[in-house]
CSV table of C-alpha atoms and ligand atoms in Angstrom, one decimal:
chain,number,residue,atom,x,y,z
T,1,MET,CA,8.1,-0.1,-29.0
T,2,THR,CA,7.5,-0.4,-25.3
T,3,PRO,CA,10.8,-1.5,-23.5
T,4,PRO,CA,10.4,-4.8,-21.6
T,5,ILE,CA,9.7,-4.5,-17.9
T,6,ASN,CA,11.9,-6.3,-15.5
T,7,PRO,CA,10.1,-8.8,-13.3
T,8,PRO,CA,8.8,-6.7,-10.4
T,9,TRP,CA,9.1,-9.2,-7.6
T,10,ILE,CA,12.0,-10.7,-5.7
T,11,ALA,CA,11.7,-13.6,-3.4
T,12,VAL,CA,13.3,-13.2,0.0
T,13,GLU,CA,14.8,-16.6,1.1
T,14,ASP,CA,17.1,-15.5,4.0
T,15,TYR,CA,14.6,-14.2,6.5
T,16,ARG,CA,12.2,-16.5,8.3
T,17,GLN,CA,9.5,-16.3,10.9
T,18,GLY,CA,10.9,-17.0,14.3
T,19,ALA,CA,14.6,-17.1,13.2
T,20,GLY,CA,14.8,-13.7,11.5
T,21,TRP,CA,17.7,-13.1,9.3
T,22,VAL,CA,19.5,-16.3,8.5
T,23,ASN,CA,22.9,-14.8,8.3
T,24,LEU,CA,23.3,-12.4,11.2
T,25,GLU,CA,26.6,-10.9,10.0
T,26,GLU,CA,25.0,-9.8,6.8
T,27,CYS,CA,21.7,-8.6,8.2
T,28,GLU,CA,22.5,-4.8,8.2
T,29,GLY,CA,23.5,-4.9,4.5
T,30,ARG,CA,20.6,-7.1,3.5
T,31,SER,CA,18.2,-5.0,5.4
T,32,LEU,CA,19.5,-1.8,3.6
T,33,ARG,CA,19.3,-3.6,0.3
T,34,CYS,CA,15.7,-4.6,0.8
T,35,CYS,CA,14.8,-0.9,1.5
T,36,GLU,CA,16.6,0.1,-1.7
T,37,LEU,CA,14.8,-2.5,-3.7
T,38,LEU,CA,11.4,-1.5,-2.3
T,39,GLU,CA,12.1,2.2,-3.0
T,40,ARG,CA,13.2,1.3,-6.5
T,41,GLY,CA,9.7,-0.3,-7.1
T,42,LYS,CA,10.4,-3.9,-6.5
T,43,ILE,CA,7.9,-6.2,-4.6
T,44,LEU,CA,9.5,-8.4,-1.9
T,45,LEU,CA,7.9,-11.7,-1.7
T,46,PHE,CA,7.9,-14.3,1.1
T,47,ARG,CA,6.5,-17.8,0.4
T,48,GLU,CA,5.1,-17.9,4.0
T,49,PRO,CA,4.4,-15.1,6.5
T,50,PRO,CA,7.7,-13.9,8.0
T,51,PHE,CA,5.8,-13.1,11.3
T,52,ASP,CA,3.6,-15.1,13.6
T,53,LEU,CA,0.1,-15.7,12.3
T,54,PRO,CA,-1.6,-18.3,14.4
T,55,ASP,CA,-3.6,-21.0,12.5
T,56,GLU,CA,-6.7,-20.5,14.7
T,57,ASP,CA,-6.7,-16.7,13.9
T,58,ARG,CA,-6.5,-17.4,10.1
T,59,LYS,CA,-9.3,-19.9,10.4
T,60,PHE,CA,-11.5,-17.6,12.4
T,61,LEU,CA,-11.2,-14.9,9.7
T,62,LEU,CA,-12.0,-17.4,7.0
T,63,VAL,CA,-15.1,-19.0,8.5
T,64,GLN,CA,-17.0,-15.7,9.3
T,65,GLU,CA,-20.2,-14.9,7.4
T,66,TRP,CA,-18.7,-11.7,6.0
T,67,THR,CA,-21.7,-10.7,4.0
T,68,GLU,CA,-23.6,-10.4,7.2
T,69,LEU,CA,-20.8,-8.8,9.3
T,70,ARG,CA,-19.5,-6.3,6.9
T,71,LEU,CA,-20.4,-2.6,6.8
T,72,HIS,CA,-17.7,-1.1,4.5
T,73,LYS,CA,-15.6,-2.0,1.5
T,74,ASN,CA,-13.0,-3.7,3.8
T,75,VAL,CA,-12.7,-4.4,7.5
T,76,SER,CA,-10.1,-2.0,8.9
T,77,TYR,CA,-8.2,-1.7,12.2
T,78,ARG,CA,-6.4,1.3,13.6
T,79,PRO,CA,-3.6,0.0,15.8
T,80,SER,CA,-2.8,3.3,17.5
T,81,GLU,CA,-6.4,3.5,18.8
T,82,ASP,CA,-7.2,-0.2,19.0
T,83,VAL,CA,-10.4,0.5,16.9
T,84,LEU,CA,-12.0,-1.9,14.5
T,85,LYS,CA,-14.2,-0.4,11.7
T,86,GLY,CA,-16.4,-1.7,8.9
T,87,VAL,CA,-17.8,-4.6,10.8
T,88,SER,CA,-21.0,-5.4,12.8
T,89,GLY,CA,-21.7,-8.6,14.8
T,90,SER,CA,-22.0,-9.9,18.3
T,91,PRO,CA,-19.8,-8.4,21.0
T,92,GLN,CA,-17.9,-11.7,21.3
T,93,THR,CA,-17.2,-11.8,17.5
T,94,ILE,CA,-16.1,-8.1,17.5
T,95,ALA,CA,-13.8,-8.7,20.6
T,96,ARG,CA,-12.2,-11.8,19.0
T,97,LEU,CA,-11.7,-9.9,15.7
T,98,ARG,CA,-10.2,-7.0,17.5
T,99,SER,CA,-7.8,-9.2,19.4
T,100,ILE,CA,-6.8,-11.0,16.1
T,101,PHE,CA,-6.0,-7.6,14.5
T,102,ARG,CA,-4.2,-6.3,17.5
T,103,ASN,CA,-1.9,-9.4,17.5
T,104,TYR,CA,-1.5,-9.4,13.8
T,105,SER,CA,-0.5,-5.7,13.7
T,106,ALA,CA,1.9,-6.1,16.6
T,107,ALA,CA,3.5,-9.1,14.8
T,108,VAL,CA,4.0,-7.2,11.6
T,109,ILE,CA,5.4,-4.1,13.4
T,110,ASP,CA,7.9,-6.3,15.2
T,111,PHE,CA,8.8,-8.0,11.9
T,112,MET,CA,9.3,-4.7,10.1
T,113,GLY,CA,11.7,-3.4,12.9
T,114,LYS,CA,13.9,-6.4,12.2
T,115,PHE,CA,13.5,-6.8,8.5
T,116,LEU,CA,13.8,-3.2,7.4
T,117,ARG,CA,16.2,-1.8,10.0
T,118,PRO,CA,16.8,1.5,8.3
T,119,TYR,CA,13.1,2.4,8.9
T,120,ALA,CA,13.0,1.1,12.4
T,121,GLY,CA,11.4,3.6,14.8
T,122,LYS,CA,10.9,6.1,12.0
T,123,CYS,CA,7.7,4.9,10.3
T,124,THR,CA,4.1,5.8,11.2
T,125,VAL,CA,2.0,2.7,11.7
T,126,ASP,CA,-1.1,3.3,9.6
T,127,PHE,CA,-4.3,1.1,9.4
T,128,SER,CA,-4.5,-2.6,8.8
T,129,SER,CA,-7.3,-4.2,6.8
T,130,PHE,CA,-8.9,-7.6,6.0
T,131,ARG,CA,-10.4,-8.0,2.5
T,132,PRO,CA,-12.9,-10.9,2.7
T,133,PHE,CA,-14.7,-10.4,-0.7
T,134,GLU,CA,-13.9,-11.8,-4.1
T,135,GLU,CA,-12.2,-9.1,-6.0
T,136,GLU,CA,-13.2,-10.3,-9.5
T,137,ARG,CA,-16.3,-8.4,-10.7
T,138,ARG,CA,-16.9,-6.7,-7.4
T,139,GLY,CA,-18.9,-3.9,-9.1
T,140,LEU,CA,-17.5,-1.0,-7.0
T,141,PRO,CA,-17.8,2.7,-8.1
T,142,LEU,CA,-15.0,3.6,-10.6
T,143,HIS,CA,-12.7,5.4,-8.1
T,144,LYS,CA,-13.0,2.6,-5.6
T,145,ARG,CA,-12.4,-0.2,-8.0
T,146,ASN,CA,-9.3,-2.2,-7.2
T,147,ASP,CA,-9.1,-4.0,-10.5
T,148,LEU,CA,-8.0,-0.8,-12.4
T,149,LEU,CA,-4.3,0.1,-12.3
T,150,HIS,CA,-3.6,2.9,-9.9
T,151,VAL,CA,-1.1,4.3,-7.4
T,152,ASP,CA,-2.3,4.7,-3.8
T,153,ALA,CA,-3.0,8.0,-2.1
T,154,PHE,CA,-5.2,8.4,1.0
T,155,PRO,CA,-7.6,11.4,1.2
T,156,SER,CA,-7.5,11.5,5.0
T,157,ARG,CA,-3.8,10.8,5.5
T,158,PRO,CA,-1.5,13.1,3.4
T,159,THR,CA,2.1,11.9,3.5
T,160,HIS,CA,3.9,15.1,2.5
T,161,GLY,CA,6.3,13.1,0.4
T,162,GLY,CA,6.4,10.1,2.7
T,163,ARG,CA,5.9,6.7,1.1
T,164,ILE,CA,3.1,4.2,1.5
T,165,LEU,CA,4.5,0.8,2.5
T,166,ARG,CA,2.0,-2.1,2.6
T,167,VAL,CA,2.5,-5.7,3.8
T,168,PHE,CA,-0.1,-8.1,2.3
T,169,THR,CA,-0.8,-11.7,3.1
T,170,ASN,CA,-3.0,-14.0,1.0
T,171,LEU,CA,-5.0,-15.9,3.6
T,172,ASN,CA,-6.9,-17.9,0.9
T,173,PRO,CA,-5.9,-21.6,1.6
T,174,THR,CA,-6.4,-22.7,-2.0
T,175,ARG,CA,-6.4,-19.7,-4.5
T,176,ALA,CA,-3.8,-17.2,-5.5
T,177,ARG,CA,-4.4,-13.4,-5.3
T,178,VAL,CA,-3.8,-12.1,-8.7
T,179,TRP,CA,-2.4,-8.6,-9.4
T,180,ASN,CA,-1.4,-6.7,-12.5
T,181,THR,CA,1.3,-4.1,-12.5
T,182,THR,CA,2.8,-2.0,-15.2
T,183,GLU,CA,5.7,0.4,-15.9
T,184,PRO,CA,7.6,2.2,-13.1
T,185,PHE,CA,6.3,5.4,-11.6
T,186,GLU,CA,8.8,7.6,-13.5
T,187,ALA,CA,7.6,6.3,-16.9
T,188,LEU,CA,4.0,6.9,-15.9
T,189,ALA,CA,4.7,10.4,-14.5
T,190,ARG,CA,6.6,11.4,-17.7
T,191,ARG,CA,3.8,10.3,-19.8
T,192,TYR,CA,0.7,11.4,-17.8
T,193,ALA,CA,1.6,13.8,-15.0
T,194,SER,CA,1.1,17.0,-17.1
T,195,ASP,CA,-2.3,15.8,-18.4
T,196,ALA,CA,-3.2,14.9,-14.8
T,197,GLY,CA,-2.5,18.6,-13.8
T,198,LEU,CA,1.0,18.6,-12.3
T,199,GLU,CA,2.0,22.0,-13.5
T,200,ARG,CA,-1.4,23.6,-12.6
T,201,ILE,CA,-1.1,22.1,-9.0
T,202,ALA,CA,2.5,23.3,-8.7
T,203,ARG,CA,1.5,26.8,-9.9
T,204,GLU,CA,-1.4,27.1,-7.5
T,205,SER,CA,0.6,25.7,-4.6
T,206,TRP,CA,1.7,28.9,-3.0
T,207,VAL,CA,-1.8,30.3,-2.4
T,208,ARG,CA,-3.3,26.9,-1.6
T,209,ARG,CA,-0.5,26.3,0.9
T,210,ARG,CA,-1.4,29.3,2.9
T,211,VAL,CA,-5.1,28.6,2.9
T,212,GLU,CA,-4.5,25.0,3.9
T,213,ASP,CA,-2.1,25.9,6.6
T,214,TRP,CA,-4.9,27.9,8.2
T,215,ALA,CA,-7.5,25.3,7.6
T,216,GLY,CA,-5.2,22.6,9.0
T,217,LYS,CA,-4.7,24.8,12.2
T,218,LEU,CA,-8.5,24.9,12.5
T,219,GLY,CA,-8.6,21.1,12.3
T,220,TRP,CA,-10.6,20.9,9.0
T,221,ARG,CA,-10.6,17.4,7.6
T,222,GLY,CA,-8.6,16.6,4.5
T,223,MET,CA,-6.7,19.8,4.8
T,224,GLY,CA,-3.0,20.1,5.4
T,225,ARG,CA,-2.3,18.4,2.1
T,226,SER,CA,0.9,19.4,0.2
T,227,PRO,CA,0.8,20.0,-3.5
T,228,TYR,CA,2.3,16.5,-3.8
T,229,ASP,CA,-0.6,15.0,-1.9
T,230,ILE,CA,-3.1,16.9,-4.0
T,231,PHE,CA,-1.4,15.7,-7.2
T,232,MET,CA,-1.3,12.1,-6.0
T,233,LEU,CA,-5.0,12.0,-5.1
T,234,GLY,CA,-5.8,13.3,-8.5
T,235,PHE,CA,-3.4,10.9,-10.2
T,236,HIS,CA,-5.0,7.9,-8.5
T,237,ASP,CA,-8.4,9.0,-10.0
T,238,TYR,CA,-6.8,10.0,-13.4
T,239,LEU,CA,-5.3,6.6,-14.0
T,240,LYS,CA,-8.5,4.8,-13.1
T,241,GLU,CA,-10.5,7.1,-15.4
T,242,ASN,CA,-8.0,6.8,-18.3
T,243,THR,CA,-9.4,4.0,-20.5
T,244,ASP,CA,-6.6,4.1,-23.1
T,245,PHE,CA,-4.0,3.7,-20.3
T,246,GLN,CA,-6.0,0.9,-18.6
T,247,LYS,CA,-6.5,-1.0,-21.9
T,248,GLY,CA,-3.2,-0.2,-23.7
T,249,CYS,CA,-0.5,-0.2,-21.0
T,250,PRO,CA,1.9,-3.1,-20.8
T,251,LYS,CA,0.8,-5.4,-18.0
T,252,ILE,CA,2.6,-8.0,-15.8
T,253,ARG,CA,0.5,-10.5,-14.1
T,254,LEU,CA,1.5,-11.6,-10.6
T,255,GLU,CA,0.0,-14.6,-8.8
T,256,PHE,CA,0.6,-14.5,-5.1
T,257,PRO,CA,0.0,-18.1,-3.9
T,258,PRO,CA,-1.8,-19.1,-0.7
T,259,LEU,CA,0.0,-17.7,2.4
T,260,ALA,CA,2.4,-15.6,0.3
T,261,THR,CA,3.3,-12.3,2.0
T,262,TRP,CA,4.5,-9.4,-0.1
T,263,LEU,CA,5.8,-5.9,0.7
T,264,VAL,CA,5.4,-3.1,-1.8
T,265,LEU,CA,5.4,0.7,-1.9
T,266,THR,CA,2.0,1.2,-3.5
T,267,ASP,CA,2.4,4.9,-4.1
T,268,GLY,CA,5.2,4.1,-6.6
T,269,VAL,CA,4.1,0.7,-8.0
T,270,ALA,CA,0.9,0.9,-10.0
T,271,HIS,CA,-1.2,-2.1,-9.2
T,272,ALA,CA,-4.6,-3.7,-9.7
T,273,VAL,CA,-6.1,-6.7,-8.0
T,274,MET,CA,-7.7,-8.9,-10.6
T,275,SER,CA,-9.0,-11.7,-8.5
T,276,GLY,CA,-8.6,-13.3,-5.1
T,277,GLN,CA,-10.4,-13.4,-1.7
T,278,TYR,CA,-9.2,-13.0,1.9
T,279,ALA,CA,-6.1,-10.8,2.1
T,280,LEU,CA,-4.8,-9.3,5.3
T,281,GLU,CA,-2.8,-6.1,5.1
T,282,GLN,CA,-0.9,-3.6,7.3
T,283,THR,CA,0.1,-0.2,6.0
T,284,PHE,CA,3.1,2.0,7.2
T,285,LEU,CA,4.0,5.5,6.2
T,286,VAL,CA,7.7,6.0,5.7
T,287,PRO,CA,8.7,9.7,6.1
T,288,PRO,CA,11.0,11.3,3.5
T,289,GLN,CA,13.9,11.6,6.1
T,290,ALA,CA,13.9,7.8,6.5
T,291,LEU,CA,14.2,7.0,2.8
T,292,VAL,CA,17.5,5.4,1.7
T,293,GLU,CA,16.9,6.3,-2.0
T,294,PRO,CA,15.1,9.6,-1.7
T,295,ASP,CA,15.6,10.4,-5.5
T,296,GLN,CA,13.4,7.4,-6.3
T,297,ALA,CA,10.5,8.8,-4.3
T,298,PRO,CA,7.5,9.9,-6.3
T,299,TYR,CA,7.6,13.4,-4.8
T,300,ARG,CA,11.2,13.9,-6.0
T,301,ILE,CA,10.4,12.5,-9.5
T,302,LEU,CA,7.4,14.9,-9.7
T,303,GLU,CA,9.4,17.9,-8.4
T,304,LYS,CA,12.0,17.3,-11.1
T,305,LEU,CA,9.2,17.3,-13.7
T,306,ALA,CA,7.4,20.3,-12.3
T,307,GLY,CA,10.7,22.3,-11.7
T,308,GLN,CA,9.6,23.3,-8.2
T,309,PRO,CA,9.1,21.9,-4.7
T,310,LEU,CA,5.8,20.1,-4.1
T,311,VAL,CA,6.3,19.3,-0.4
T,312,CYS,CA,6.5,22.1,2.2
V,1,SIN,C1,-5.1,-2.0,-3.5
V,1,SIN,O1,-5.4,-1.6,-4.6
V,1,SIN,O2,-4.5,-1.3,-2.7
V,1,SIN,C2,-5.6,-3.4,-3.0
V,1,SIN,C3,-4.8,-4.5,-3.4
V,1,SIN,C4,-5.3,-5.8,-2.8
V,1,SIN,O3,-6.3,-5.8,-2.0
V,1,SIN,O4,-4.7,-6.8,-3.1
V,2,FE,FE1,-4.3,0.3,-4.2
């Protein structure tokens, strides 16, 4: 029998937008505890955004004709370059969207520095995105489908064992964003990592590492992946392709109400979005040195299973 899964989310009641931590004397300890919970696979939930998100910006995002404006699966923004991707439109619309994203990203980065102090100054700020399309029955190709349970891995941004931390906000004023999750990463890895090629990738890693080092030095795209990154990219696809897993695994349904904001390490928490429209999201990469529970990291779990290092 499958053991029951503990509820994967925890509401944070003692940190608020503007005020920050309610009890300043306890904030170091609470901040550390929140990092531990995230690294152990919990989702941290705020009933309202814990950072400034002006009403007029939210409304602007909701009223756009996204079917006309969109070019890609989602609209994305690269904070480090101030570049908006995946959207077409008038120069005024693009400029306004870029400024909304710029302010949103800055507000989330500021919040993260105060809320998750152990990570402050150590994370890489990755992309942010806006997801303006209804997720139910989106009809995307299999590996791009968001409604199949998966763990995240980015083909163009290998993490070398670093963790993928995402901050989501449901901008929909009336409808929840609905997710499914399932068992913890370790249980999934124990059951499926071998079938997904863990030992083969670990075996090939020595030769591959040398080739990729050279390719990385020559600036070839997608190179510079560690065996861990190669496994995780494959694991993302493997889980989506595995119909028995998708149908048979235990599922927990999570309904994130309008304006809820949630933080989750999506490389360790398998997730699928079942329905919902209009989510805003900022991603961070947390390097292995910044982790407060390194033994909980997927790369450590996989290294134990493989019996050898997967990260150079
Ligand atoms: C994802 O699978 O990373 C997307 C989740 C979402 O858009 O809610
Ligand atoms: Fe995902």
